Coordinates of C-alpha atoms in Angstrom, one line a residue:
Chain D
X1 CA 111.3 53.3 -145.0
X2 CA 109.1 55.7 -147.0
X3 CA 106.9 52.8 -148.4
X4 CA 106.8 51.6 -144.4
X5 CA 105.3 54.9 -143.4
X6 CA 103.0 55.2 -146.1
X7 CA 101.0 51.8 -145.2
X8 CA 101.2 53.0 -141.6
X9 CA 99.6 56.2 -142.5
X10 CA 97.3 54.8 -144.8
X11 CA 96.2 52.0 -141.9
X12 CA 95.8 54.2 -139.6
X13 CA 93.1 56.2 -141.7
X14 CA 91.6 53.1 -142.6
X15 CA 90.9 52.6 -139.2
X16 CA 89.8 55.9 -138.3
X17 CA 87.1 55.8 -140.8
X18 CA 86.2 52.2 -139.7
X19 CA 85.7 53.3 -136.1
X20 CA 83.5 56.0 -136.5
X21 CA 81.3 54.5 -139.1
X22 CA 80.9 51.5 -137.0
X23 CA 79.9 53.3 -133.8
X24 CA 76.5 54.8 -135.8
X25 CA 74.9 51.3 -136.4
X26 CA 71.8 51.4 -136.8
X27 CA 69.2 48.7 -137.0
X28 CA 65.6 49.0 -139.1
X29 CA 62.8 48.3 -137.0
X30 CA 59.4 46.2 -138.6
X31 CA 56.4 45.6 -137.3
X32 CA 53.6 42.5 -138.1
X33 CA 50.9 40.7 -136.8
X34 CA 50.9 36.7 -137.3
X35 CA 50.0 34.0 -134.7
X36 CA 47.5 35.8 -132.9
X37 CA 50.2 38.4 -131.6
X38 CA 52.2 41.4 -132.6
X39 CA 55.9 40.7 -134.2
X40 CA 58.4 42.9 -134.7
X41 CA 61.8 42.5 -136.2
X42 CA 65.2 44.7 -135.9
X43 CA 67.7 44.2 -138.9
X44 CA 70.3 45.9 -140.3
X45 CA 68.5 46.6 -143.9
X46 CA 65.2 47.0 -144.8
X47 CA 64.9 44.8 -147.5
X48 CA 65.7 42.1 -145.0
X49 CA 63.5 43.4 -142.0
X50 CA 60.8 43.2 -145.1
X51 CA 61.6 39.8 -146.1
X52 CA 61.6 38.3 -142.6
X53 CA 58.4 39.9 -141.4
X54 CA 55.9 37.1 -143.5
X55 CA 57.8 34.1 -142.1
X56 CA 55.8 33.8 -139.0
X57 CA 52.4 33.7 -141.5
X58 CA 54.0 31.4 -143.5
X59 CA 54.8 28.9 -140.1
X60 CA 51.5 29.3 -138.8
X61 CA 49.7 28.3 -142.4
X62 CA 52.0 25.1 -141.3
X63 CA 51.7 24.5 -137.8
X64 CA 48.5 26.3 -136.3
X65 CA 45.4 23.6 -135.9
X66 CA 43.2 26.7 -136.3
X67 CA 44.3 27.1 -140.1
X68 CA 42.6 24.9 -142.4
X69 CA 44.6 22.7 -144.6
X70 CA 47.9 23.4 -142.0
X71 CA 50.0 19.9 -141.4
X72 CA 48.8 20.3 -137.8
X73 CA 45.3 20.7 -139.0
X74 CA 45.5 17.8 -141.6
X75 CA 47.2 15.2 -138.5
X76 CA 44.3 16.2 -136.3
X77 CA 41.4 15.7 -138.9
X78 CA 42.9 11.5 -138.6
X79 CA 45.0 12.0 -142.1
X80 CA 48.4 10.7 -142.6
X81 CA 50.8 13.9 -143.3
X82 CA 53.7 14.1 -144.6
X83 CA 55.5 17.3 -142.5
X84 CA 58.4 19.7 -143.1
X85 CA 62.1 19.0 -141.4
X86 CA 61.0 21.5 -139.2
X87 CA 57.7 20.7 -138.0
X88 CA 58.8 16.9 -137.6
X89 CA 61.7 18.7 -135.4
X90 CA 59.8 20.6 -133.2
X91 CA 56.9 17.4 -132.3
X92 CA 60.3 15.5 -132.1
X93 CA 60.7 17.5 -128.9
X94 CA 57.3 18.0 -128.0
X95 CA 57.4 14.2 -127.2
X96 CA 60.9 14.1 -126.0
X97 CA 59.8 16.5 -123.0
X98 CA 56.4 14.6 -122.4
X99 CA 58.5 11.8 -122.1
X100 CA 60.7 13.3 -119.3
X101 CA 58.3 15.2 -117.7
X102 CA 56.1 12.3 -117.3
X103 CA 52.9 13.8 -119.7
X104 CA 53.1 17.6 -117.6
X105 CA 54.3 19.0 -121.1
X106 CA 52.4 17.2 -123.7
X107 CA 51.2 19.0 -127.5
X108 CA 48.2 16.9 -127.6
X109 CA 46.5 19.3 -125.5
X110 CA 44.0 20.7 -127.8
X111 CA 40.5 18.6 -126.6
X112 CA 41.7 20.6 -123.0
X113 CA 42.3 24.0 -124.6
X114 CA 39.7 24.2 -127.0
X115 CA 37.2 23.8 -124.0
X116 CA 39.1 26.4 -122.1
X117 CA 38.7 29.5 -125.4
X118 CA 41.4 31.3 -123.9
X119 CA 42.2 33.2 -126.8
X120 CA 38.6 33.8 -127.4
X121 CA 35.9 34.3 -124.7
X122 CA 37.0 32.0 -121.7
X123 CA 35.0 30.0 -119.3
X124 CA 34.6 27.1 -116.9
X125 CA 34.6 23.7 -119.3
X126 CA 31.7 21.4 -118.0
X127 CA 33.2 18.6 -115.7
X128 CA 32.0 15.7 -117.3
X129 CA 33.8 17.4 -120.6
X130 CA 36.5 17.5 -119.1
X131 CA 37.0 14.4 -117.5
X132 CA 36.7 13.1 -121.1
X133 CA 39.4 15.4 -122.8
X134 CA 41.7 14.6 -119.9
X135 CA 41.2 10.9 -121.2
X136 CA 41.6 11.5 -124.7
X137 CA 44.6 13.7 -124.0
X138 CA 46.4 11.2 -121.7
X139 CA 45.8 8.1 -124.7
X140 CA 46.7 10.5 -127.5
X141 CA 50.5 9.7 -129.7
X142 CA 51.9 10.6 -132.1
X143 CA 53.5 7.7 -134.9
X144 CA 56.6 9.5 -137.5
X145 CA 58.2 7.2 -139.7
X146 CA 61.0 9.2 -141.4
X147 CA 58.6 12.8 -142.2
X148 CA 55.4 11.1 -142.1
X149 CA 53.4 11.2 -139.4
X150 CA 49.8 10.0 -137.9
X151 CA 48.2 11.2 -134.8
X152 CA 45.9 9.7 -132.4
X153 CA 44.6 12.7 -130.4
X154 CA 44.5 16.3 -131.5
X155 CA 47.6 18.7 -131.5
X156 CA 48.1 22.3 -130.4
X157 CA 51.4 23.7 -130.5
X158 CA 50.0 27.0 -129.1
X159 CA 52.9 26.3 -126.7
X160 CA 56.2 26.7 -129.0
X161 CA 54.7 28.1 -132.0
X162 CA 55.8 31.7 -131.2
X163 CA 59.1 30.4 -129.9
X164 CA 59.2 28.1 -133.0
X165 CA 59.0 31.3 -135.4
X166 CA 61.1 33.4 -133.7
X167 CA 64.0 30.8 -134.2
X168 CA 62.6 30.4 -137.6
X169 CA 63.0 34.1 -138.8
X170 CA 66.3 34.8 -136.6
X171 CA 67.6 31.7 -138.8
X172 CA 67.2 33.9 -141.8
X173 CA 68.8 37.0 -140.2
X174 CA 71.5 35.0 -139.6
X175 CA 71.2 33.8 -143.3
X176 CA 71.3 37.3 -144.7
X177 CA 74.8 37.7 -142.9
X178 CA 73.0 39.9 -140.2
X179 CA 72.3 40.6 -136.7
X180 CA 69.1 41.6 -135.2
X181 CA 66.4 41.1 -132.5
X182 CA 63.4 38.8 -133.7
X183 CA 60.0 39.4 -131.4
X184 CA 56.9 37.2 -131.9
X185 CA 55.0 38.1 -129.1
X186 CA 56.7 37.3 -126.2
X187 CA 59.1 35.0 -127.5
X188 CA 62.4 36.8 -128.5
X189 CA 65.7 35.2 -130.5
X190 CA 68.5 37.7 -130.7
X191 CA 71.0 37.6 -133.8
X192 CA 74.6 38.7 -133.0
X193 CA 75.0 41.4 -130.8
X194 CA 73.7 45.1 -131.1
X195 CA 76.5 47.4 -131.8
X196 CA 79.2 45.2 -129.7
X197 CA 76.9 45.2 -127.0
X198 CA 74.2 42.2 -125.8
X199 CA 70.5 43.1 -127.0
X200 CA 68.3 44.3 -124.2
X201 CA 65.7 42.1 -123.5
X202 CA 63.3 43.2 -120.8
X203 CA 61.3 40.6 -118.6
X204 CA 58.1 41.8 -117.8
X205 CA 56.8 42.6 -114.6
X206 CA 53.6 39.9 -113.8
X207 CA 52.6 42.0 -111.1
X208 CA 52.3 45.6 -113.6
X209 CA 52.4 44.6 -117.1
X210 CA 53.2 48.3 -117.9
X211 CA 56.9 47.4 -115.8
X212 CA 59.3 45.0 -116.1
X213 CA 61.5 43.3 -113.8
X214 CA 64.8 44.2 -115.2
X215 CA 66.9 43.6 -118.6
X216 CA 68.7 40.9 -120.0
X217 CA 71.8 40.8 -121.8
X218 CA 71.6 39.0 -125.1
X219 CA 73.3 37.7 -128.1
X220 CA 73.0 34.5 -130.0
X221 CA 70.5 33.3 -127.7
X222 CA 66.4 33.2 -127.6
X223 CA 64.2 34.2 -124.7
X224 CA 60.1 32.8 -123.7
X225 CA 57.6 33.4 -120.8
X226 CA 55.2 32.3 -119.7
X227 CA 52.9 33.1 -116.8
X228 CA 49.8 32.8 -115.5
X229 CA 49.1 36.5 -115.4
X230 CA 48.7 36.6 -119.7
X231 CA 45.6 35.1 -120.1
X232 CA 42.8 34.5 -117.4
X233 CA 39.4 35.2 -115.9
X234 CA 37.9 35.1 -113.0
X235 CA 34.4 33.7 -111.9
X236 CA 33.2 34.3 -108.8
X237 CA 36.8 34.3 -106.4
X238 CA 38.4 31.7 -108.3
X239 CA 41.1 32.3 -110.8
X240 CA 41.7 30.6 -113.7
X241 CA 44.6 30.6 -116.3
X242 CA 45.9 29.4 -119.5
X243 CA 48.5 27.0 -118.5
X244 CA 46.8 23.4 -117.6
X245 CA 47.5 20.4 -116.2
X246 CA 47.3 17.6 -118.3
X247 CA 46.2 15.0 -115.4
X248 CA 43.4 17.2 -114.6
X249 CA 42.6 19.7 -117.4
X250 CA 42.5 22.5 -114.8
X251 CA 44.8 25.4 -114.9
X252 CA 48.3 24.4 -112.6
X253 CA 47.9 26.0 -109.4
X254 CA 51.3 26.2 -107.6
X255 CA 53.4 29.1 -105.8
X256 CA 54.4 30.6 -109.9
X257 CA 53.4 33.5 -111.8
X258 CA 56.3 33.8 -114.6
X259 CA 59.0 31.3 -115.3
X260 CA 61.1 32.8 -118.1
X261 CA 63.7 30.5 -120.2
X262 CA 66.9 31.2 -122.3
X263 CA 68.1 28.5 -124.5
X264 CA 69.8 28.0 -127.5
X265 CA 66.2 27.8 -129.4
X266 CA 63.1 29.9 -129.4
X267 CA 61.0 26.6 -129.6
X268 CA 63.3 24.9 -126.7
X269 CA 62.4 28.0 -124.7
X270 CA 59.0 28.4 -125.5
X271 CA 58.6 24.8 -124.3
X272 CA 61.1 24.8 -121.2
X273 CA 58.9 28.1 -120.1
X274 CA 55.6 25.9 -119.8
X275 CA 56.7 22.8 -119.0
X276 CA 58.8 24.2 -116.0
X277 CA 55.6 26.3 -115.0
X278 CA 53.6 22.9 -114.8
X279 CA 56.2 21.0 -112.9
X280 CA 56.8 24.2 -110.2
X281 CA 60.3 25.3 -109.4
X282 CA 62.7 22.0 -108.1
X283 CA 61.3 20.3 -111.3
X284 CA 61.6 23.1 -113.7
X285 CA 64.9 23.5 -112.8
X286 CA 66.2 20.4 -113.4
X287 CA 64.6 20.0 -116.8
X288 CA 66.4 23.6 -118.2
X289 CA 69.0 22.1 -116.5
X290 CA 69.1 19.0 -118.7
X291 CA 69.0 21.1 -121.5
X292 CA 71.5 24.1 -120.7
X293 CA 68.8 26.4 -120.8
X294 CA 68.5 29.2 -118.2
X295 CA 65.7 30.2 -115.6
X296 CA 64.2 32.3 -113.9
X297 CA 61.1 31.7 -111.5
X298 CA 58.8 34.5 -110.1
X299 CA 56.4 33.2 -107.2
X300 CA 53.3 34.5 -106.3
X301 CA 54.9 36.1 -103.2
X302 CA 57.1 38.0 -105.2
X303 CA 60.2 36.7 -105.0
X304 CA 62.8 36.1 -108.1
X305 CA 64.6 33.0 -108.0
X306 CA 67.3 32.5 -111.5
X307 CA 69.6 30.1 -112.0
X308 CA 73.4 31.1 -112.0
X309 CA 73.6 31.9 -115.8
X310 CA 70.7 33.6 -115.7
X311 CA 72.0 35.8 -113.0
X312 CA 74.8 36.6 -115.3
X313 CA 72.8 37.8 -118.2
X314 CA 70.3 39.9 -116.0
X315 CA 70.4 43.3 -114.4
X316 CA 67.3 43.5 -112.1
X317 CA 65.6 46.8 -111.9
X318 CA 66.2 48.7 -108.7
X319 CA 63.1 47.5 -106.6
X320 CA 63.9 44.0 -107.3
X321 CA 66.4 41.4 -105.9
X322 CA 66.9 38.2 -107.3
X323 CA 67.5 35.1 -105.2
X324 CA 70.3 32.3 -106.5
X325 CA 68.5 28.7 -106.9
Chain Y
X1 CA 118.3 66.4 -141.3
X2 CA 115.3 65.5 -138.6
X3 CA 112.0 65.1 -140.6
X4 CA 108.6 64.9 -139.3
X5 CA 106.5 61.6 -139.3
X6 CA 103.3 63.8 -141.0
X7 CA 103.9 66.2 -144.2
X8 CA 101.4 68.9 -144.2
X9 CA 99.2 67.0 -147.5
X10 CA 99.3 64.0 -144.8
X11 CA 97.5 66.1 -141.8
X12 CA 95.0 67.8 -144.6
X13 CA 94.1 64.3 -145.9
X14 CA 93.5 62.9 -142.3
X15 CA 91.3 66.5 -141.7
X16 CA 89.2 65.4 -144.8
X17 CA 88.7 61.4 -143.5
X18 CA 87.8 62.4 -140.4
X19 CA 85.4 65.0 -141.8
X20 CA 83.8 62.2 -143.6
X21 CA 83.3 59.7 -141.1
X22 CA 81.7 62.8 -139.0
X23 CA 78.9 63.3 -142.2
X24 CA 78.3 59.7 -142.5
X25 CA 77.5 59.3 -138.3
X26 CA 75.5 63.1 -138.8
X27 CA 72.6 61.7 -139.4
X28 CA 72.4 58.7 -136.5
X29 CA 73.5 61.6 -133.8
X30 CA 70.5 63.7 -134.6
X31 CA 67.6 63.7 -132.2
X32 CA 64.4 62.1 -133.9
X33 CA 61.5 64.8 -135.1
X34 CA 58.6 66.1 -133.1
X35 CA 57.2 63.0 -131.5
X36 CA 54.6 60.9 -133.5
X37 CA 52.2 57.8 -132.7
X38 CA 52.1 55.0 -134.7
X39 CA 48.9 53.2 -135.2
X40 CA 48.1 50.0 -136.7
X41 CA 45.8 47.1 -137.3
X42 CA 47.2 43.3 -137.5
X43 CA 50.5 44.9 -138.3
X44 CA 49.3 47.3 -140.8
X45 CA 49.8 51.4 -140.5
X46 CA 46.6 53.2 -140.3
X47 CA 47.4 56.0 -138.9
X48 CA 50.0 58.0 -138.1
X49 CA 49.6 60.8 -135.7
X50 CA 52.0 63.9 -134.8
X51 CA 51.7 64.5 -131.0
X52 CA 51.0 68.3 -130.5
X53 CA 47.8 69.7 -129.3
X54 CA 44.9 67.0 -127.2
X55 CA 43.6 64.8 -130.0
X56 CA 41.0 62.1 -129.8
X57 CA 40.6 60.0 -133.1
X58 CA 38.1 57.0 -133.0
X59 CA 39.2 54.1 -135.4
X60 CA 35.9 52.2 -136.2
X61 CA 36.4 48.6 -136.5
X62 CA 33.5 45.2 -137.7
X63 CA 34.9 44.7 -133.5
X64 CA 33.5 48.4 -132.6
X65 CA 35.3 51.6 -132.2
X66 CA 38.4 52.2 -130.3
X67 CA 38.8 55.6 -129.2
X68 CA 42.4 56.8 -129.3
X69 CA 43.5 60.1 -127.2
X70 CA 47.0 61.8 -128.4
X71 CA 48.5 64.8 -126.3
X72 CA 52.2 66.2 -126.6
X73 CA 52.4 63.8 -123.3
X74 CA 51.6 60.7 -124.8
X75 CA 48.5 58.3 -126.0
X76 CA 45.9 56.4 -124.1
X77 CA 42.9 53.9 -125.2
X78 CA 40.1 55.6 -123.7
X79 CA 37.8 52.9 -125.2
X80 CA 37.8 49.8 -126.6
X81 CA 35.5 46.5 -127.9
X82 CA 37.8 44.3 -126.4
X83 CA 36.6 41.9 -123.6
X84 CA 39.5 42.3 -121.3
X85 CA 40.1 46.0 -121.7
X86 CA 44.0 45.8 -121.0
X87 CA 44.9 48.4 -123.5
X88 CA 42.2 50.8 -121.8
X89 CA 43.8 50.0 -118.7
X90 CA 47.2 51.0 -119.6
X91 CA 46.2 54.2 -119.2
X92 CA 48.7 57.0 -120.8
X93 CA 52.0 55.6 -122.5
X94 CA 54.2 58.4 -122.8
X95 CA 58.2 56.6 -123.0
X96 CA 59.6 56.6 -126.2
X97 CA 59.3 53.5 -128.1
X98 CA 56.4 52.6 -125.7
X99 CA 53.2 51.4 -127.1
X100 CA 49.6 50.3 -126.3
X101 CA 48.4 47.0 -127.3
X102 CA 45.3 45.3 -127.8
X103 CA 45.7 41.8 -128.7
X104 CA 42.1 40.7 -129.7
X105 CA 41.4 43.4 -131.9
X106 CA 45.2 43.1 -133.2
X107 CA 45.1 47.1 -132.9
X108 CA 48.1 49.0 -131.4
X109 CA 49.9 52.8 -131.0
X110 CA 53.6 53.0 -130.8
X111 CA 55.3 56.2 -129.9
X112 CA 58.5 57.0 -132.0
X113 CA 61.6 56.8 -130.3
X114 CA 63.9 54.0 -129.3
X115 CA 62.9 52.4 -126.3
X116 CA 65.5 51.5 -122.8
X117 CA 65.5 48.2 -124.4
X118 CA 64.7 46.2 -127.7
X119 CA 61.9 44.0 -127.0
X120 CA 60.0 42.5 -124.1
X121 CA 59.9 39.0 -122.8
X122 CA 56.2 37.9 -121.2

């Protein structure tokens, strides 16, 4: 009886103390620059918000065609490479969503985007060169027997490279034993949850950059945009954007201005985001759909159109209502 | 003889555990410090500013100079080399947690402070 009370008494305090330390966690916040963006990285220590931070330089010394000596550089300079599980992983599903998006999502895209320089000074490609990158794009393939791999054409990954390294580093957090929040630019994989709670994951507003359209809820889970509204110029009254259409080599100009995608990969989602952009909303749809990712459309009109699990995980901001697809 | 589930040593003990777990959350209920900005170049701190009195600081650059103005209200770019301007055009950011950033030049000033949410999709 006496011994009976003593381990209730002695629970019980346990417990106390368990409660109340657990309600002050607190997460160590990180900041980089890798990829041409700005990371940033929530953990629970510092030594592992330290260690994670130089993954994304170490991917894109791997997979960026603008780094000399990188696998992707190496394919696209004709050599025979021999790539990283990962790497072969990630063109694995490059070509598996060309496939079923009938070449609107392709990663041989880079004779298209390095005419376009939108991520230097942008301008209006000469016709007849692009007529001719369309070509080279549309006969380019990729040959992977076991890791090694050959390339006719030129890769850019610029489409799930941020995606790619946000899975990447939440991997590790996940690896150290801890939750977190993993942000290379607008790519986002969350660890866990944040003190019992979803992390909050705002999705910006295309029409006011400094707003966004509402938060979602999440844990376990990575998050991509893309949109027409991040990089562009305009010459004379006609817009141009970032995201192209492989058939044409122009940007895609339907009724979109964001499609944002959550998926149980940060490359998935990166990818899902674009290709669903190019192929407009029915289309888009159906592809997330295909791979239980989660979407939500912004048209040039501004309306919001999600998908029913992305309903669940979003709270729209109070000016904004958000249509069922 | 009717005794009670807690002797006295029992009540003083559970006084000093939850007196402990108190100190330990202390430090996490605390409001931060006077505000401060953040500012940094391809992820690196260069700066950081506490936001009291109107401040401009001019951070030169092989780009150019971007010209920085810090207030107790906030931070704006009021200049920069970039070609699309975006960061001068955010005009003032005064949220906590909220930031200015300028992709080209990889330069950007964070306010301290924990933001409504964690990151930023888009």
């Amino acid at each position: 009886m006496k011994s009976c009370r003593s381990l209730s008494f002695l629970s019980f305090l346990l417990g106390c103390l368990l409660v109340l330390s657990s309600c002050s966690g607190r997460y160590i916040h990180e900041e980089g620059y890798a990829m041409g963006t700005f990371l940033a990285v929530s953990a629970q220590t510092e030594q592992t918000a330290k260690e994670i931070l130089p993954l994304a330089s170490a991917l894109e010394n791997e997979i960026s065609h603008r780094v000399e000596g990188s696998a992707i550089a190496r394919l696209n300079a004709g050599e025979e490479v021999l790539l990283t599980d990962r790497t072969r992983d990630v063109l694995l599903l490059c070509l598996e969503i060309k496939e079923k998006t009938n070449g609107a999502f392709t990663p041989f895209m880079l004779p298209l985007t390095s005419l376009w320089h939108f991520d230097a000074t942008p301008s209006l490609p000469d016709p007849s060169a692009l007529a001719e990158a369309v070509a080279e794009v549309e006969q380019s393939s990729l040959s992977l027997s076991g890791n090694v791999a050959k390339v006719h054409g030129k890769i850019d990954l610029g489409a799930v490279g941020k995606g790619m390294a946000a899975e990447y580093m939440a991997q590790a957090l996940r690896e150290a034993g801890e939750s977190g929040l993993v942000s290379v630019g607008g790519s986002i994989a969350a660890v866990g949850k944040k003190n019992g709670e979803g992390w909050r994951v705002g999705v910006r507003d295309p029409f006011d950059s400094a707003k966004t359209l509402g938060a979602l809820s999440l844990s376990d889970a990575c998050v991509s945009t893309s949109g027409s509204y991040e990089k562009n110029f305009t010459e004379g009254e006609a817009f141009y954007h970032h995201i192209l259409d492989a058939s044409t080599g122009m940007p895609v100009y339907n009724d979109l201005v964001s499609v944002t995608v959550v998926a149980d990969g940060g490359a998935l989602s990166d990818i899902l985001s674009t290709a669903a952009f190019v192929l407009g909303m029915e289309a888009g749809r159906a592809l997330c759909e295909s791979y239980g990712a989660e979407v939500l459309f912004v048209t040039s009109d501004g309306t919001l159109y999600a998908t029913e699990g992305f309903l669940a995980l979003f709270t729209p901001a109070e000016e904004w209502e958000v249509l069922p697809l | 003889m009717k005794t009670s589930f807690f002797k006295k040593t029992d009540i003083l003990i559970l006084f000093f555990v939850l007196l402990l777990s108190f100190a330990i959350m202390l430090p996490f209920l605390t409001k931060e410090p006077a505000q401060t900005a953040t500012v940094r170049r391809y992820g690196e701190v260069i700066d950081t500013v506490t936001l009291s009195e109107r401040e401009e600081r001019i951070y030169t650059f092989e780009e150019g100079d971007v010209r920085v103005l810090f207030s107790k209200k906030g931070v704006s770019v009021l200049s920069s080399p970039c070609a699309g301007k975006d960061c001068v055009h955010r005009g003032e950011v005064s949220e906590e947690g909220g930031g200015i950033f300028c992709l080209p030049l990889g330069f950007s000033v964070t306010l301290s402070g924990e933001r409504a949410e964690d990151a930023v999709t888009g």
